[in-house]
Amino acid sequence: MKAILSIAKITLIEQIRNRLYLVILFFGATILVASLLVGALAPGYRVRVIFDLGLVAIEIFGLITAVFGAVNLVLQEVETKTIYLILTRPVNRMSYLFGRFVGLIVAVAATMVFMALIHILVIVFRPYQFQVFLERVDFWHIYPLIIAMSIGKMFMTTAIALFFSLFATSSVSALIFTVSFWVAGHFGTELAFLIDTSFKGVAAILVHFISWILPNFQYFNFRDIFSFPNFSGYQYVGKAWMYGVGYASFFLALSSFLFSKKEF
Amino acid sequence: MKKTTQVSFIWLVLSLGVIFFFRWQVEALFRWQYPRLTQLVPTPHFATDLALLSQGSHRLAADITYIQLLQYYGVPEQSHSHDDHEHHDHEHQNHKGRKETTSGFSNHLGDGIYSQLLTYGKRILRLDPFFNGAILEVAGALAFNIQRTEEARELLREAIERDPTFYRYRLYVAAILFRQEGQDRKLLSVLEEAIQYSDCPPLLENILANLYKKYGQFEDALKVYGHMIKTVQEKNPRQDAQRNLVALLHEHPKLVPLAERLLQD
């Protein structure tokens, strides 16, 4: 446990030193410029557009941080052979991998929370429009939940990216595989619909079973589904998070297996 | 089998169990209410829509479409293509009772055929059926600005199907019907209810003010303009309301104290 925490701490520091503050800065600049532009383009729905745009930007910047971080995390150390320095110490490979994952996910979550704070400031800065927006959206309750669920997505994606970084032959192919999972995960409900309409009986069950291997990010997509009438998301937040933990755990187990077999 | 392999295997099986159990649990509670991908409106912007949906961004895709709509509808139609003529003729044959104001183009904002307006409305509706304000704006523009009431009703019919909980759509349908039948008094009461909501488009407020003026209720018309000056966020309709208010005060100077009171509040 101590080894995991030490590696996690080092990973977090590395990430902060590397590029995280740049991501936050870039996000801040993007969202400020976008809010000025949007003000001119959609005056009636200024806050709505800034709200939606900001949440998508937080997720995309989070995704970039998570995927690039995860893909390079182990690959870089293997290529530069610095991994020997760690593995020759009394640290088993599983602890190393788990520590790396925890450190990265904490760094990604912290980045997303910082971006969310900037985003809230930009929204609240328009008091009149914000008041109108509050008539339709329970902002202070839904916003933290949206961010928490976006972090849930990153949790799963980071585990997937880590697995592909060990499985694929290069960082580019690992990136492509991860992004494919990301996109497929957002079409989870569409996939289920296609299976229901194309298959019947045992075949449908079998294909559904296979499709369940793909993540369903729509469960976590509260930034899109909170506006549904009779929104039921509050009832399954915990269960969705448990699903995410299970999913990340599955890919961590696969990564751990691959890493234990890897020869340097 | 080595110990690490065994641990990984047990870990994998347990994780799979957690995935399937909780996915089954969430699936029972999860209700997807956005239209299917196959129902998206095929336009030249289809690739953009799809790219945004691949990130799970229905709301943002609808926002961008709304901005595109404003750019389309906010610019006067200077000239029109052969396609527009064809579309216009087609509409004319299909929607009897349509007012003949669409036969020519002018340089005024909102004047013109705007043959793609319904397409933009449907695109927004199918990307985010809960972007009610934007859908009301398109329906209002179709029905009251360019007199294509059949298209407005078609859009509202689909909007009601997709979001039956938003009863203001029905209010608009009623307003369109009353307008079509020339029942101004009934239209007046429907519009009075509609402007109580913060997302009521300025277009409807203008129609209400004009109806008030038509029936000599100048104080009520003044209140509507005052309300628009205070609440409308778009610059152009707000300036129009200011101009209309000044014109009204020129015609009826005795309303000046009321106007001062209204604008001070």
Coordinates of C-alpha atoms in Angstrom, one line a residue:
Chain A
M1 CA 0.0 0.0 0.0
K2 CA 2.8 2.4 0.9
A3 CA 4.5 1.6 -2.4
I4 CA 1.3 2.4 -4.3
L5 CA 0.9 5.7 -2.5
S6 CA 4.5 6.7 -3.1
I7 CA 4.3 5.9 -6.8
A8 CA 0.9 7.7 -7.0
K9 CA 2.4 10.8 -5.3
I10 CA 5.4 10.8 -7.7
T11 CA 3.1 10.4 -10.7
L12 CA 0.9 13.3 -9.5
I13 CA 4.0 15.6 -9.1
E14 CA 5.3 14.6 -12.5
Q15 CA 2.0 15.4 -14.1
I16 CA 1.8 18.8 -12.5
R17 CA 5.3 19.6 -13.5
N18 CA 4.7 18.4 -17.0
R19 CA 1.7 20.1 -18.5
L20 CA -1.4 20.2 -16.2
Y21 CA -1.2 23.9 -15.4
L22 CA -0.9 24.6 -19.1
V23 CA -4.1 22.7 -19.8
I24 CA -5.9 24.7 -17.1
L25 CA -4.5 28.0 -18.5
F26 CA -5.5 27.0 -22.1
F27 CA -8.9 26.0 -20.9
G28 CA -9.4 29.3 -19.1
A29 CA -8.4 31.3 -22.2
T30 CA -10.6 29.2 -24.5
I31 CA -13.7 29.5 -22.3
L32 CA -13.2 33.3 -21.9
V33 CA -12.8 33.9 -25.6
A34 CA -15.7 31.5 -26.3
S35 CA -18.0 33.3 -23.9
L36 CA -17.2 36.7 -25.5
L37 CA -18.0 35.2 -29.0
V38 CA -21.1 33.4 -27.8
G39 CA -22.3 36.6 -26.3
A40 CA -22.4 38.1 -29.7
L41 CA -23.7 35.0 -31.5
A42 CA -26.5 33.8 -29.3
P43 CA -27.6 36.6 -27.0
G44 CA -30.8 34.9 -25.9
Y45 CA -29.1 31.8 -24.7
R46 CA -25.7 33.1 -23.7
V47 CA -25.4 31.2 -20.4
R48 CA -26.9 28.0 -21.8
V49 CA -24.2 28.0 -24.6
I50 CA -21.4 28.9 -22.2
F51 CA -22.6 26.2 -19.8
D52 CA -22.7 23.5 -22.5
L53 CA -19.5 24.6 -24.3
G54 CA -17.6 24.7 -21.0
L55 CA -18.7 21.3 -19.9
V56 CA -17.7 19.7 -23.2
A57 CA -14.4 21.6 -23.1
I58 CA -13.7 20.4 -19.5
E59 CA -14.3 16.8 -20.6
I60 CA -12.2 17.1 -23.8
F61 CA -9.3 18.7 -22.0
G62 CA -9.7 16.1 -19.2
L63 CA -9.7 13.3 -21.9
I64 CA -6.6 14.7 -23.6
T65 CA -4.8 14.9 -20.2
A66 CA -5.9 11.3 -19.2
V67 CA -5.2 9.6 -22.5
F68 CA -1.9 11.2 -23.3
G69 CA -0.8 10.7 -19.6
A70 CA -1.9 7.1 -19.6
V71 CA -0.4 6.2 -23.0
N72 CA 3.0 7.7 -22.2
L73 CA 3.1 6.8 -18.5
V74 CA 4.6 3.3 -18.9
L75 CA 5.7 3.4 -22.5
Q76 CA 8.0 6.4 -21.9
E77 CA 9.6 4.7 -18.9
V78 CA 10.1 1.5 -20.8
E79 CA 11.7 3.3 -23.8
T80 CA 14.0 5.4 -21.6
K81 CA 14.7 2.4 -19.4
T82 CA 14.0 4.4 -16.2
I83 CA 11.5 1.6 -15.3
Y84 CA 14.5 -0.5 -14.2
L85 CA 15.2 1.9 -11.4
I86 CA 11.8 1.3 -9.9
L87 CA 11.3 -2.4 -10.6
T88 CA 14.7 -3.3 -9.1
R89 CA 13.5 -2.0 -5.8
P90 CA 11.1 -4.1 -3.6
V91 CA 8.0 -2.9 -5.6
N92 CA 6.0 -5.5 -7.4
R93 CA 4.7 -4.8 -10.9
M94 CA 1.0 -4.7 -9.9
S95 CA 1.7 -2.0 -7.2
Y96 CA 3.7 0.0 -9.7
L97 CA 0.9 -0.1 -12.3
F98 CA -1.8 0.6 -9.7
G99 CA 0.2 3.5 -8.2
R100 CA 0.7 5.0 -11.6
F101 CA -3.0 4.8 -12.3
V102 CA -4.1 6.3 -9.0
G103 CA -1.6 9.2 -9.4
L104 CA -2.8 10.0 -12.9
I105 CA -6.5 9.8 -12.1
V106 CA -6.0 12.2 -9.1
A107 CA -4.1 14.6 -11.4
V108 CA -6.9 14.4 -14.1
A109 CA -9.6 14.9 -11.5
A110 CA -7.8 17.9 -10.0
T111 CA -7.4 19.5 -13.4
M112 CA -11.1 19.0 -14.1
V113 CA -12.1 20.5 -10.8
F114 CA -9.9 23.6 -11.5
M115 CA -11.4 24.0 -14.9
A116 CA -14.9 23.7 -13.4
L117 CA -14.1 26.5 -11.0
I118 CA -13.1 28.8 -13.9
H119 CA -16.2 27.7 -15.8
I120 CA -18.5 28.6 -12.8
L121 CA -16.8 32.0 -12.5
V122 CA -17.4 32.7 -16.2
I123 CA -21.1 31.7 -15.9
V124 CA -21.8 33.5 -12.6
F125 CA -20.1 36.6 -14.0
R126 CA -23.3 37.3 -15.9
P127 CA -25.7 37.8 -13.0
Y128 CA -28.9 38.7 -14.9
Q129 CA -28.7 35.9 -17.5
F130 CA -27.6 33.5 -14.8
Q131 CA -30.8 34.3 -12.8
V132 CA -32.9 33.5 -15.9
F133 CA -30.8 30.3 -16.4
L134 CA -31.5 29.3 -12.8
E135 CA -35.2 29.4 -13.4
R136 CA -34.8 26.4 -15.7
V137 CA -31.7 24.6 -14.3
D138 CA -31.1 23.5 -10.7
F139 CA -27.5 24.6 -11.3
W140 CA -25.9 24.3 -7.8
H141 CA -27.2 20.7 -7.5
I142 CA -26.6 19.4 -11.0
Y143 CA -23.2 21.0 -11.7
P144 CA -21.1 19.1 -9.1
L145 CA -22.9 15.9 -10.2
I146 CA -22.1 16.5 -13.9
I147 CA -18.4 17.0 -13.0
A148 CA -18.4 14.0 -10.8
M149 CA -19.8 11.9 -13.6
S150 CA -17.4 13.3 -16.1
I151 CA -14.5 12.3 -13.8
G152 CA -16.2 8.8 -13.7
K153 CA -15.8 8.7 -17.5
M154 CA -12.1 9.7 -17.2
F155 CA -11.6 7.0 -14.6
M156 CA -12.7 4.3 -17.1
T157 CA -10.9 5.9 -20.0
T158 CA -7.6 6.1 -18.2
A159 CA -7.8 2.4 -17.3
I160 CA -8.6 1.6 -21.0
A161 CA -5.7 3.8 -22.2
L162 CA -3.3 2.2 -19.8
F163 CA -4.3 -1.3 -21.0
F164 CA -3.8 -0.3 -24.7
S165 CA -0.5 1.4 -23.9
L166 CA 0.8 -2.1 -22.8
F167 CA -1.1 -4.0 -25.4
A168 CA -0.4 -1.9 -28.5
T169 CA 2.9 -1.6 -30.3
S170 CA 3.1 2.2 -30.3
S171 CA 1.6 5.1 -28.5
V172 CA -0.3 6.1 -31.7
S173 CA -2.1 2.8 -32.0
A174 CA -2.9 2.9 -28.3
L175 CA -4.4 6.4 -28.8
I176 CA -6.5 5.2 -31.7
F177 CA -7.8 2.2 -29.8
T178 CA -8.7 4.4 -26.7
V179 CA -10.4 7.1 -28.8
S180 CA -12.4 4.3 -30.6
F181 CA -13.6 3.0 -27.2
W182 CA -14.5 6.6 -26.2
V183 CA -16.6 7.1 -29.3
A184 CA -18.2 3.7 -29.1
G185 CA -19.0 4.3 -25.5
H186 CA -21.1 7.3 -26.4
F187 CA -23.1 5.3 -28.9
G188 CA -23.8 2.6 -26.4
T189 CA -27.6 3.2 -26.4
E190 CA -27.6 3.3 -30.2
L191 CA -25.8 0.0 -30.3
A192 CA -28.3 -1.6 -27.9
F193 CA -31.1 -0.3 -30.2
L194 CA -29.5 -1.7 -33.3
I195 CA -29.0 -5.1 -31.6
D196 CA -32.6 -5.1 -30.5
T197 CA -33.9 -4.4 -33.9
S198 CA -31.5 -6.7 -35.8
F199 CA -31.3 -9.8 -33.6
K200 CA -33.8 -12.0 -31.9
G201 CA -33.8 -14.7 -29.1
V202 CA -30.5 -16.3 -28.1
A203 CA -28.5 -14.4 -30.8
A204 CA -29.7 -11.1 -29.3
I205 CA -28.6 -12.2 -25.7
L206 CA -25.2 -13.3 -27.1
V207 CA -24.6 -10.1 -29.0
H208 CA -25.8 -8.0 -26.0
F209 CA -23.3 -9.9 -23.8
I210 CA -20.5 -9.0 -26.2
S211 CA -21.7 -5.4 -26.5
W212 CA -21.5 -5.1 -22.7
I213 CA -17.7 -5.4 -23.0
L214 CA -17.8 -1.9 -24.5
P215 CA -18.3 0.9 -22.0
N216 CA -21.6 2.8 -21.9
F217 CA -20.5 6.4 -21.2
Q218 CA -24.1 7.6 -21.6
Y219 CA -24.8 6.5 -18.0
F220 CA -22.2 9.1 -17.0
N221 CA -23.2 11.8 -19.5
F222 CA -25.2 13.9 -17.1
R223 CA -24.2 17.1 -18.9
D224 CA -26.5 15.9 -21.8
I225 CA -29.3 14.1 -20.0
F226 CA -30.0 16.3 -17.0
S227 CA -32.5 18.2 -19.0
F228 CA -34.7 15.2 -19.6
P229 CA -38.2 15.7 -18.1
N230 CA -38.5 13.5 -15.0
F231 CA -34.7 13.0 -15.0
S232 CA -33.9 9.9 -13.0
G233 CA -30.2 10.2 -12.8
Y234 CA -30.1 10.9 -9.0
Q235 CA -31.3 7.4 -8.5
Y236 CA -28.4 5.6 -10.1
V237 CA -25.4 7.8 -9.6
G238 CA -23.9 5.4 -7.1
K239 CA -24.7 2.4 -9.2
A240 CA -23.2 4.0 -12.3
W241 CA -20.0 4.8 -10.4
M242 CA -19.8 1.2 -9.2
Y243 CA -20.2 0.1 -12.9
G244 CA -17.3 2.5 -13.7
V245 CA -15.1 1.1 -10.9
G246 CA -15.8 -2.4 -12.1
Y247 CA -15.0 -1.5 -15.7
A248 CA -11.7 0.3 -14.7
S249 CA -10.9 -2.6 -12.4
F250 CA -11.4 -5.1 -15.3
F251 CA -9.0 -3.2 -17.6
L252 CA -6.5 -2.8 -14.7
A253 CA -6.6 -6.5 -14.1
L254 CA -5.9 -7.1 -17.8
S255 CA -3.1 -4.5 -17.7
S256 CA -1.6 -6.1 -14.6
F257 CA -1.6 -9.5 -16.4
L258 CA 0.0 -8.1 -19.5
F259 CA 2.6 -6.1 -17.4
S260 CA 3.5 -9.2 -15.4
K261 CA 4.3 -11.0 -18.6
K262 CA 6.2 -8.2 -20.2
E263 CA 9.9 -8.5 -20.7
F264 CA 12.0 -5.4 -20.9
Chain B
M1 CA -0.2 -21.2 -12.8
K2 CA 1.9 -18.4 -11.2
K3 CA 0.5 -16.5 -8.3
T4 CA 0.3 -13.2 -10.1
T5 CA -1.6 -14.8 -13.0
Q6 CA -4.0 -16.4 -10.5
V7 CA -4.6 -13.1 -8.8
S8 CA -5.2 -11.4 -12.2
F9 CA -7.6 -14.1 -13.2
I10 CA -9.7 -13.8 -10.0
W11 CA -9.6 -10.1 -10.3
L12 CA -10.8 -10.3 -13.8
V13 CA -13.7 -12.5 -13.0
L14 CA -14.8 -10.4 -10.0
S15 CA -14.6 -7.2 -12.1
L16 CA -16.7 -8.8 -14.8
G17 CA -19.3 -9.7 -12.2
V18 CA -19.3 -6.1 -10.9
I19 CA -19.7 -4.8 -14.5
F20 CA -22.6 -7.0 -15.4
F21 CA -24.4 -6.6 -12.1
F22 CA -24.2 -2.8 -12.0
R23 CA -24.8 -2.4 -15.7
W24 CA -28.0 -4.4 -15.3
Q25 CA -29.0 -2.3 -12.3
V26 CA -28.3 1.0 -14.1
E27 CA -30.0 -0.2 -17.3
A28 CA -33.3 -0.7 -15.3
L29 CA -33.3 3.0 -14.2
F30 CA -31.7 4.6 -17.3
R31 CA -34.2 6.3 -19.7
W32 CA -32.7 7.5 -23.0
Q33 CA -34.9 10.2 -24.4
Y34 CA -32.9 11.7 -27.3
P35 CA -34.0 10.7 -30.8
R36 CA -32.1 7.9 -32.5
L37 CA -29.2 8.7 -34.9
T38 CA -31.3 7.5 -37.8
Q39 CA -33.8 10.3 -37.1
L40 CA -31.2 13.1 -37.4
V41 CA -32.0 15.6 -40.2
P42 CA -29.6 15.0 -43.1
T43 CA -28.1 18.4 -44.0
P44 CA -24.6 19.5 -45.1
H45 CA -23.9 19.9 -41.4
F46 CA -24.5 16.2 -40.7
A47 CA -20.9 15.4 -40.2
T48 CA -20.6 18.2 -37.5
D49 CA -23.7 16.9 -35.8
L50 CA -22.4 13.4 -35.8
A51 CA -18.9 14.4 -34.5
L52 CA -20.5 16.2 -31.6
L53 CA -22.8 13.3 -30.8
S54 CA -19.8 11.0 -30.8
Q55 CA -18.6 13.0 -27.7
G56 CA -22.1 12.8 -26.1
S57 CA -22.9 16.4 -26.8
H58 CA -26.5 16.6 -27.9
R59 CA -27.0 19.9 -26.2
L60 CA -24.0 21.6 -27.6
A61 CA -24.9 20.3 -31.1
A62 CA -28.3 21.9 -30.7
D63 CA -26.7 25.2 -29.5
I64 CA -24.4 25.3 -32.5
T65 CA -27.4 24.7 -34.8
Y66 CA -29.3 27.5 -33.0
I67 CA -26.3 29.9 -33.7
Q68 CA -26.3 28.8 -37.4
L69 CA -30.1 29.4 -37.4
L70 CA -29.6 32.9 -36.1
Q71 CA -27.0 33.6 -38.8
Y72 CA -29.3 32.2 -41.4
Y73 CA -32.5 34.0 -40.3
G74 CA -30.8 37.1 -39.1
V75 CA -29.4 38.0 -42.6
P76 CA -31.8 39.5 -45.2
E77 CA -32.2 37.3 -48.2
Q78 CA -30.7 39.3 -51.1
S79 CA -31.2 36.7 -53.8
H80 CA -32.5 33.3 -54.1
S81 CA -31.5 30.2 -56.0
H82 CA -33.5 28.0 -58.3
D83 CA -33.9 25.5 -55.5
D84 CA -35.6 28.1 -53.3
H85 CA -38.0 28.9 -56.1
E86 CA -38.9 25.2 -56.5
H87 CA -39.2 24.8 -52.7
H88 CA -41.4 27.9 -52.5
D89 CA -43.7 26.7 -55.3
H90 CA -43.9 23.3 -53.6
E91 CA -44.8 24.9 -50.3
H92 CA -47.4 27.1 -52.0
Q93 CA -49.1 24.1 -53.5
N94 CA -49.2 22.2 -50.3
H95 CA -50.1 24.8 -47.8
K96 CA -53.2 26.5 -48.9
G97 CA -54.1 29.6 -47.1
R98 CA -50.5 30.7 -46.8
K99 CA -50.2 34.5 -47.0
E100 CA -48.7 35.8 -50.2
T101 CA -45.9 37.8 -48.5
T102 CA -43.3 35.3 -49.6
S103 CA -43.4 36.2 -53.2
G104 CA -40.5 38.6 -53.1
F105 CA -37.5 39.5 -51.1
S106 CA -36.7 42.6 -49.2
N107 CA -33.7 43.9 -47.3
H108 CA -35.4 43.8 -43.9
L109 CA -34.3 41.4 -41.3
G110 CA -36.7 38.4 -41.2
D111 CA -38.2 39.1 -44.6
G112 CA -37.8 36.6 -47.3
I113 CA -38.6 33.0 -48.0
Y114 CA -36.0 31.3 -45.7
S115 CA -36.8 27.9 -47.2
Q116 CA -34.5 26.2 -44.7
L117 CA -36.1 27.5 -41.6
L118 CA -38.2 24.4 -40.9
T119 CA -35.1 22.2 -41.6
Y120 CA -33.2 24.2 -39.0
G121 CA -36.1 23.9 -36.5
K122 CA -36.3 20.1 -37.1
R123 CA -32.5 19.8 -36.8
I124 CA -32.5 21.5 -33.4
L125 CA -35.6 19.4 -32.3
R126 CA -33.9 16.1 -33.2
L127 CA -30.6 17.0 -31.7
D128 CA -32.1 18.3 -28.4
P129 CA -35.9 18.0 -28.1
F130 CA -35.7 19.8 -24.8
F131 CA -34.3 23.0 -26.2
N132 CA -37.8 24.3 -26.0
G133 CA -37.1 28.1 -26.3
A134 CA -35.3 27.7 -29.7
I135 CA -38.1 25.5 -31.1
L136 CA -40.7 28.1 -30.0
E137 CA -38.7 30.8 -31.7
V138 CA -38.6 28.9 -35.0
A139 CA -42.3 28.0 -34.8
G140 CA -43.1 31.7 -34.0
A141 CA -41.0 33.0 -36.9
L142 CA -42.6 30.5 -39.3
A143 CA -46.1 31.2 -38.2
F144 CA -46.1 34.9 -37.5
N145 CA -43.2 36.4 -39.5
I146 CA -43.2 34.5 -42.8
Q147 CA -46.8 33.2 -42.6
R148 CA -45.9 29.5 -43.0
T149 CA -48.4 28.3 -40.4
E150 CA -48.5 24.7 -41.7
E151 CA -44.8 24.3 -41.3
A152 CA -45.0 25.9 -37.8
R153 CA -47.7 23.4 -36.8
E154 CA -45.7 20.5 -38.3
L155 CA -42.7 21.5 -36.1
L156 CA -44.9 22.0 -33.0
R157 CA -46.6 18.7 -33.6
E158 CA -43.3 16.8 -33.6
A159 CA -42.1 18.9 -30.6
I160 CA -45.2 17.9 -28.6
E161 CA -44.6 14.2 -29.5
R162 CA -41.0 14.4 -28.3
D163 CA -41.6 16.5 -25.2
P164 CA -45.3 16.2 -24.1
T165 CA -44.4 17.7 -20.7
F166 CA -43.8 21.2 -22.2
Y167 CA -47.3 22.5 -22.4
R168 CA -46.3 25.9 -23.9
Y169 CA -46.1 24.2 -27.3
R170 CA -49.9 23.7 -27.1
L171 CA -50.2 27.4 -26.3
Y172 CA -48.4 28.3 -29.5
V173 CA -50.6 25.9 -31.5
A174 CA -53.6 27.6 -30.1
A175 CA -52.1 31.1 -30.9
I176 CA -51.4 30.0 -34.5
L177 CA -55.0 28.6 -34.9
F178 CA -56.6 31.7 -33.6
R179 CA -54.4 33.9 -35.8
Q180 CA -55.3 31.7 -38.8
E181 CA -59.0 32.0 -38.0
G182 CA -58.7 35.8 -37.4
Q183 CA -60.0 35.4 -33.8
D184 CA -57.9 38.2 -32.4
R185 CA -59.6 38.3 -28.9
K186 CA -58.8 34.7 -28.3
L187 CA -55.3 35.2 -29.6
L188 CA -54.9 38.1 -27.2
S189 CA -55.6 35.9 -24.1
V190 CA -53.2 33.2 -25.3
L191 CA -50.4 35.7 -25.9
E192 CA -51.0 37.3 -22.5
E193 CA -50.3 33.9 -21.0
A194 CA -47.3 33.3 -23.3
I195 CA -45.4 36.4 -22.3
Q196 CA -45.5 35.5 -18.7
Y197 CA -42.6 33.0 -19.4
S198 CA -39.0 34.2 -19.5
D199 CA -38.4 32.2 -22.8
C200 CA -41.2 33.9 -24.7
P201 CA -39.7 35.1 -28.0
P202 CA -39.8 39.0 -28.5
L203 CA -41.8 38.3 -31.7
L204 CA -44.8 37.2 -29.8
E205 CA -44.6 40.2 -27.4
N206 CA -44.6 42.5 -30.5
I207 CA -47.7 40.8 -31.9
L208 CA -49.4 41.3 -28.5
A209 CA -48.5 45.0 -28.3
N210 CA -49.8 45.5 -31.9
L211 CA -53.0 43.8 -31.0
Y212 CA -53.4 46.0 -28.0
K213 CA -52.8 49.0 -30.1
K214 CA -55.4 47.8 -32.7
Y215 CA -58.0 47.5 -29.9
G216 CA -57.1 50.9 -28.3
Q217 CA -55.5 49.4 -25.2
F218 CA -52.5 51.7 -25.4
E219 CA -51.6 51.4 -21.7
D220 CA -51.3 47.6 -22.1
A221 CA -49.2 48.1 -25.2
L222 CA -46.9 50.4 -23.3
K223 CA -46.5 47.8 -20.5
V224 CA -45.5 45.2 -23.1
Y225 CA -42.9 47.5 -24.6
G226 CA -41.6 48.3 -21.0
H227 CA -41.4 44.6 -20.3
M228 CA -39.5 44.0 -23.4
I229 CA -37.0 46.8 -22.7
K230 CA -36.3 45.3 -19.3
T231 CA -36.2 41.6 -20.1
V232 CA -35.2 41.0 -23.8
Q233 CA -31.5 40.2 -24.0
E234 CA -31.1 40.5 -27.8
K235 CA -30.1 44.0 -28.8
N236 CA -32.2 44.4 -32.0
P237 CA -35.6 43.5 -30.5
R238 CA -34.8 45.6 -27.4
Q239 CA -34.0 48.6 -29.6
D240 CA -37.2 48.0 -31.7
A241 CA -39.2 48.0 -28.5
Q242 CA -37.6 51.3 -27.4
R243 CA -38.4 52.9 -30.8
N244 CA -42.0 51.6 -30.6
L245 CA -42.4 53.0 -27.1
V246 CA -41.2 56.4 -28.2
A247 CA -43.6 56.4 -31.1
L248 CA -46.5 55.4 -28.9
L249 CA -45.6 58.2 -26.4
H250 CA -45.5 60.7 -29.3
E251 CA -49.0 59.7 -30.3
H252 CA -50.3 59.5 -26.7
P253 CA -48.4 62.0 -24.5
K254 CA -50.6 61.4 -21.5
L255 CA -48.9 58.0 -21.2
V256 CA -45.5 59.6 -20.4
P257 CA -45.9 59.4 -16.5
L258 CA -46.9 55.7 -16.7
A259 CA -43.9 55.0 -19.0
E260 CA -41.6 56.8 -16.5
R261 CA -43.0 54.8 -13.7
L262 CA -42.6 51.5 -15.6
L263 CA -39.0 52.1 -16.6
Q264 CA -38.0 53.2 -13.1
D265 CA -39.3 50.0 -11.4

